Structure formats: structure tokens, C-alpha cells
PDB file of C-alpha atoms in Angstrom:
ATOM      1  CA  UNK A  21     131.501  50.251  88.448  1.00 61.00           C
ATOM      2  CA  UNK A  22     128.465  52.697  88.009  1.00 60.00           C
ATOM      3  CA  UNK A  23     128.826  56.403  87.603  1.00 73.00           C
ATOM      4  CA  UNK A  24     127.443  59.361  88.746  1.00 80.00           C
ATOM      5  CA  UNK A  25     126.083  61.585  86.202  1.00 87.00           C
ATOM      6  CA  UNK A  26     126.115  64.953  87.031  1.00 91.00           C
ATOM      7  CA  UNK A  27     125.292  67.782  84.467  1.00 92.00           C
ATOM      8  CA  UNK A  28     126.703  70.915  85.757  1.00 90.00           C
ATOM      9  CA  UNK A  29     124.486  73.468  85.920  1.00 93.00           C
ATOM     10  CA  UNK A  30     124.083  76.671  82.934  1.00 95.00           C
ATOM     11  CA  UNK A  31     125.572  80.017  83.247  1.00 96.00           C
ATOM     12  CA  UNK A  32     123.221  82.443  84.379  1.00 96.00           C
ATOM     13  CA  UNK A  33     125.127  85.146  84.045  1.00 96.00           C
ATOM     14  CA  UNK A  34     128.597  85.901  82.019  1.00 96.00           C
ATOM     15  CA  UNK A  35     131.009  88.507  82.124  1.00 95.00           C
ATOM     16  CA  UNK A  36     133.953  89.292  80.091  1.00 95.00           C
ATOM     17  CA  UNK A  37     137.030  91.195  80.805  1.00 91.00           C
ATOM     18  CA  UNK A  38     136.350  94.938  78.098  1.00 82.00           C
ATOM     19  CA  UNK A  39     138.086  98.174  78.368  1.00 65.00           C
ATOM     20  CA  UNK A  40     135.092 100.687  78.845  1.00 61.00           C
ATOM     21  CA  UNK A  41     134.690 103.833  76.324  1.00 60.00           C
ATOM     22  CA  UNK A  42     134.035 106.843  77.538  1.00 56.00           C
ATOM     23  CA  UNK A  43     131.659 109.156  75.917  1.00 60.00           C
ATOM     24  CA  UNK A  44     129.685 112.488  76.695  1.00 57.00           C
ATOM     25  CA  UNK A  45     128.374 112.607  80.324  1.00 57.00           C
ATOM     26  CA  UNK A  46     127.941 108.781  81.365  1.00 57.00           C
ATOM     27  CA  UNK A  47     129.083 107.578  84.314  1.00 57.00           C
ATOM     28  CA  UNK A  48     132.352 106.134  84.864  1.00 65.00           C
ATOM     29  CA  UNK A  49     132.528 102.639  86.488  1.00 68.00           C
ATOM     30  CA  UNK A  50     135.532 102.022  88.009  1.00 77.00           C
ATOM     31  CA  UNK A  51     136.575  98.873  86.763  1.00 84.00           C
ATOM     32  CA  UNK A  52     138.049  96.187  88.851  1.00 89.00           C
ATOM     33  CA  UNK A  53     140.714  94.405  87.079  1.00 90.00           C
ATOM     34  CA  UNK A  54     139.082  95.251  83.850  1.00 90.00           C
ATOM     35  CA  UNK A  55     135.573  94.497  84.457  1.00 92.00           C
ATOM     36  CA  UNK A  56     132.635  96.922  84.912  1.00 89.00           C
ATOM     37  CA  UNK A  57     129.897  94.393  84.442  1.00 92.00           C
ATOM     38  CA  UNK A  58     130.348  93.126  88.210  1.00 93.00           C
ATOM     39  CA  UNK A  59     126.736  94.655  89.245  1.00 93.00           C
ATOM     40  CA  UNK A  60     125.243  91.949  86.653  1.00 95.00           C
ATOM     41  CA  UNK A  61     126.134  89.347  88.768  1.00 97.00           C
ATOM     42  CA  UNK A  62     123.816  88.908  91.678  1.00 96.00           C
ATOM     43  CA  UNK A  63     124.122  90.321  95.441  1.00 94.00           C
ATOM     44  CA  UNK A  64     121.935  88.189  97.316  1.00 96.00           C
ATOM     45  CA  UNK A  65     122.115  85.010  95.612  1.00 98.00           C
ATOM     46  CA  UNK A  66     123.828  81.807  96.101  1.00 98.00           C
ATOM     47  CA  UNK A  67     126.010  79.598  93.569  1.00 98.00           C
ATOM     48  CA  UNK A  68     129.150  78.562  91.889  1.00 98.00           C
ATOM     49  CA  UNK A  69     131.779  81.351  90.063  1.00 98.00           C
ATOM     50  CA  UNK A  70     134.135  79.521  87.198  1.00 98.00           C
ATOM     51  CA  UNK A  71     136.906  82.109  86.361  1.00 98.00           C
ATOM     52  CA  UNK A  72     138.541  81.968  82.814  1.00 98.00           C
ATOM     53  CA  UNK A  73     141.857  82.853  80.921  1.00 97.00           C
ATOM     54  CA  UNK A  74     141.746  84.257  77.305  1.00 96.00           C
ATOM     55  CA  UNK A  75     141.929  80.795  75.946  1.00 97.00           C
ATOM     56  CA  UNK A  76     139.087  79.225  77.476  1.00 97.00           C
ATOM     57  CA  UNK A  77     141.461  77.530  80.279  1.00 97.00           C
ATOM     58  CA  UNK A  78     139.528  77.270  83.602  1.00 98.00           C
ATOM     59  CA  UNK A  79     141.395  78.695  86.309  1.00 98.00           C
ATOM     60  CA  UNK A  80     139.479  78.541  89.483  1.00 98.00           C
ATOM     61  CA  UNK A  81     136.126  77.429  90.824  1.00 98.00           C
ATOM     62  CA  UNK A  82     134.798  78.845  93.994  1.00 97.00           C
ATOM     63  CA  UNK A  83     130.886  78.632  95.423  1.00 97.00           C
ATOM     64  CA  UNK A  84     129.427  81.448  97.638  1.00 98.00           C
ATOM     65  CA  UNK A  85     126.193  82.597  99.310  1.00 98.00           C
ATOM     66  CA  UNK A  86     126.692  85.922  97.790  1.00 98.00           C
ATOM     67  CA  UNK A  87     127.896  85.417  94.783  1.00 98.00           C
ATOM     68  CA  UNK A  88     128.888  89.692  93.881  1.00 97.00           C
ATOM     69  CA  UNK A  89     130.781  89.825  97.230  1.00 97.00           C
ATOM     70  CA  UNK A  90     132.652  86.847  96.787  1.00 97.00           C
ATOM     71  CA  UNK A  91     133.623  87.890  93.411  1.00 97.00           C
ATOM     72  CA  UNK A  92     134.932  90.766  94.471  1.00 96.00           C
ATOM     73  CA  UNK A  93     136.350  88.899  97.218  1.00 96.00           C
ATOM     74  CA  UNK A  94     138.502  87.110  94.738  1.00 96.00           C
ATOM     75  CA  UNK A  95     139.882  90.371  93.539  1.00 95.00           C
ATOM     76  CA  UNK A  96     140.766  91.917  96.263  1.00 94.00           C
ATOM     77  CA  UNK A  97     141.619  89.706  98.912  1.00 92.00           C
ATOM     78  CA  UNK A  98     145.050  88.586 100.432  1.00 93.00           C
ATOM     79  CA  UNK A  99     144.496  85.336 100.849  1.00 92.00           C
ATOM     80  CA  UNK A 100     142.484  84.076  97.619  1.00 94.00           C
ATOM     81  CA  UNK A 101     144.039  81.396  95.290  1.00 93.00           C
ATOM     82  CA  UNK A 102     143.461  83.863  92.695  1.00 95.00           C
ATOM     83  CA  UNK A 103     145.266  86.394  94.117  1.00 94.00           C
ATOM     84  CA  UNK A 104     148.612  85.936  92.159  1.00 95.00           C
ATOM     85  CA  UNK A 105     146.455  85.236  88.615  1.00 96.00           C
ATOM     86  CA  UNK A 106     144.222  88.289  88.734  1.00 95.00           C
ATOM     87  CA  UNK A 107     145.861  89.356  85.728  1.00 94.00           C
ATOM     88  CA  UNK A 108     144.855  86.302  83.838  1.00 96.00           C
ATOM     89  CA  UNK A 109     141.236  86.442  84.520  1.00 96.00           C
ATOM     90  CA  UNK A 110     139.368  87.098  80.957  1.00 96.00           C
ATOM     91  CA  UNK A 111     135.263  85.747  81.651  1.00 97.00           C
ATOM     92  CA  UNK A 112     133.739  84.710  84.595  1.00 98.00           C
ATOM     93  CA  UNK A 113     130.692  82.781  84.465  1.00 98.00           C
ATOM     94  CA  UNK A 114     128.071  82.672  87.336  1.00 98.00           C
ATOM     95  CA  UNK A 115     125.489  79.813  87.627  1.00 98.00           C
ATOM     96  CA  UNK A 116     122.389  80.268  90.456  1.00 98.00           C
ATOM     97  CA  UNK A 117     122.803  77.609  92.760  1.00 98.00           C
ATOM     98  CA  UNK A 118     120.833  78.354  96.044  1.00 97.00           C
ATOM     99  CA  UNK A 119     121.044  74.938  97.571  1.00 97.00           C
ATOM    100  CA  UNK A 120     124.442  74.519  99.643  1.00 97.00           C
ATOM    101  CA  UNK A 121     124.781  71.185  99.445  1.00 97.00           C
ATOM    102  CA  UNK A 122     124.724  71.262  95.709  1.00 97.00           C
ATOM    103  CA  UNK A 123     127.001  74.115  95.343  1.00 97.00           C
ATOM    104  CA  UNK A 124     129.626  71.777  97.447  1.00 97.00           C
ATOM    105  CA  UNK A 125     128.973  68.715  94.900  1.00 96.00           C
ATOM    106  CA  UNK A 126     128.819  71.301  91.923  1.00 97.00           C
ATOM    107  CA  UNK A 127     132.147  73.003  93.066  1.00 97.00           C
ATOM    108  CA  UNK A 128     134.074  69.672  93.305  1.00 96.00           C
ATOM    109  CA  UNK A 129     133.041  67.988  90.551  1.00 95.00           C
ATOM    110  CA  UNK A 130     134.125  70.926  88.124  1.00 96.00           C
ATOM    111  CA  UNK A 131     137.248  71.553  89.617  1.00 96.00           C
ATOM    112  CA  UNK A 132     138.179  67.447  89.246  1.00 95.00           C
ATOM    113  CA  UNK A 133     136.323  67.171  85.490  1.00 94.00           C
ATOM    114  CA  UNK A 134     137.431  70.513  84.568  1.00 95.00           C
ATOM    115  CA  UNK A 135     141.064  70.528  86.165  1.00 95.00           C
ATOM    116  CA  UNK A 136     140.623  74.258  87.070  1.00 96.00           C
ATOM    117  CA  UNK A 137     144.298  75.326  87.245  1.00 96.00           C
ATOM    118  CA  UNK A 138     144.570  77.004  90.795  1.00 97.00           C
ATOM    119  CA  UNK A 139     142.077  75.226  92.925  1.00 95.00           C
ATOM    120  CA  UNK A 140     144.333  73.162  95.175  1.00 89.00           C
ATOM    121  CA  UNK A 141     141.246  72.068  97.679  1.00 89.00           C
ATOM    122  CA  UNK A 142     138.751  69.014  96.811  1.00 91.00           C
ATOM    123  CA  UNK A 143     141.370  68.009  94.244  1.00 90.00           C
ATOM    124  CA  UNK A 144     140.751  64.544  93.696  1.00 88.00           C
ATOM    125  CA  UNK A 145     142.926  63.934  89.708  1.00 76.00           C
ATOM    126  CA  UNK A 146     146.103  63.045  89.733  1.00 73.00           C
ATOM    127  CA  UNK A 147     147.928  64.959  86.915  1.00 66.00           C
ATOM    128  CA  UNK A 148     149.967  62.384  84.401  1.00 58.00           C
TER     129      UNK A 148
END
């Protein structure tokens, strides 16, 4: 039986969970669940989020067109699988993926090698 090898692709951009300091006349950011570094993630490009806990543990995996929206998305929304375990959420890591097709493959072959805790779609492991 031959594999497929697959190598994920980098982190173009990460962002960790920081309480912000306030000093002298800067602006406040209003953070969203503890982040304020959501504008380095990218508005108008497309590719896979990976959301982490304090201990490394990946939660959820998600791909998107726009990948700023969709993070916020995940925050906000009603219906995200995230939207019980916002509180968990430490780093998120962003990686550029424009091509669809390869976000899809990307996407489901982290959540089944990585056993991200909360996706429940393209689950293809069988937990022991």
C-alpha cells in the first residue's frame, strides 16, 4: 500500500492570545477574545486557520477565502464549532493557501493527522 505524502504547508502568519498594555496616547484595540493582532492576518487572501490551546493541543482547522473574516467568523458566530471553546483558544496560525482545491486536501489531512479536537466534519480516525 503506497502513501501519499503531503507536507502541510508553513505558517505565514501567527498570533498569540496577550493582554495589551496601555500606555500614553496609543490607540486602544479592542481585543476579541484576547487578541489584538487580528489585522496581521490577511483580508483578501485565501488559506487554512489551525486554532490552538495553551498546550499546543490543536483544536480546530477551518479553510477560508478570506482568511481575517473567517477568523473573526469563528469568534463571533452562532453556529461555529468553536463557538463553545472560544475561551480555550491561545495561537492561531494562518498559512496562504490561494488554491481551493488544496485548501480542501490541506484542511482534511490536518484535521485526520493532527486529530484537531472539535472538527467533527472530514473526520476520517477512529479514536482507540
Amino acid at each position: 500500500m503506497s502513501m501519499i505524502n503531503i507536507q502541510p504547508p508553513k505558517a505565514d502568519v501567527t498570533i498569540t492570545q496577550r493582554k495589551q498594555e496601555i500606555t500614553g496616547d496609543e490607540a486602544v484595540i479592542k481585543p476579541l477574545y484576547g487578541f489584538i493582532d487580528l489585522h496581521e492576518i490577511p483580508r483578501d487572501k485565501g488559506g487554512i486557520i489551525q486554532f490552538f490551546n495553551h498546550s499546543g493541543e490543536l483544536l480546530f482547522v477551518g479553510k477560508a477565502r478570506k482568511l481575517r473574516q473567517r477568523v473573526k467568523k469563528h469568534f463571533e458566530d452562532s453556529v461555529s464549532p468553536l463557538k463553545n471553546h472560544r475561551e480555550e483558544v491561545y495561537r492561531i496560525t494562518i498559512s496562504i493557501v490561494e488554491d481551493p482545491m488544496e485548501r480542501d486536501i490541506y484542511e482534511t489531512y490536518l484535521i485526520n493527522t493532527q486529530k484537531a479536537k472539535y472538527n467533527v466534519d472530514k473526520v476520517f480516525y477512529q479514536e482507540q
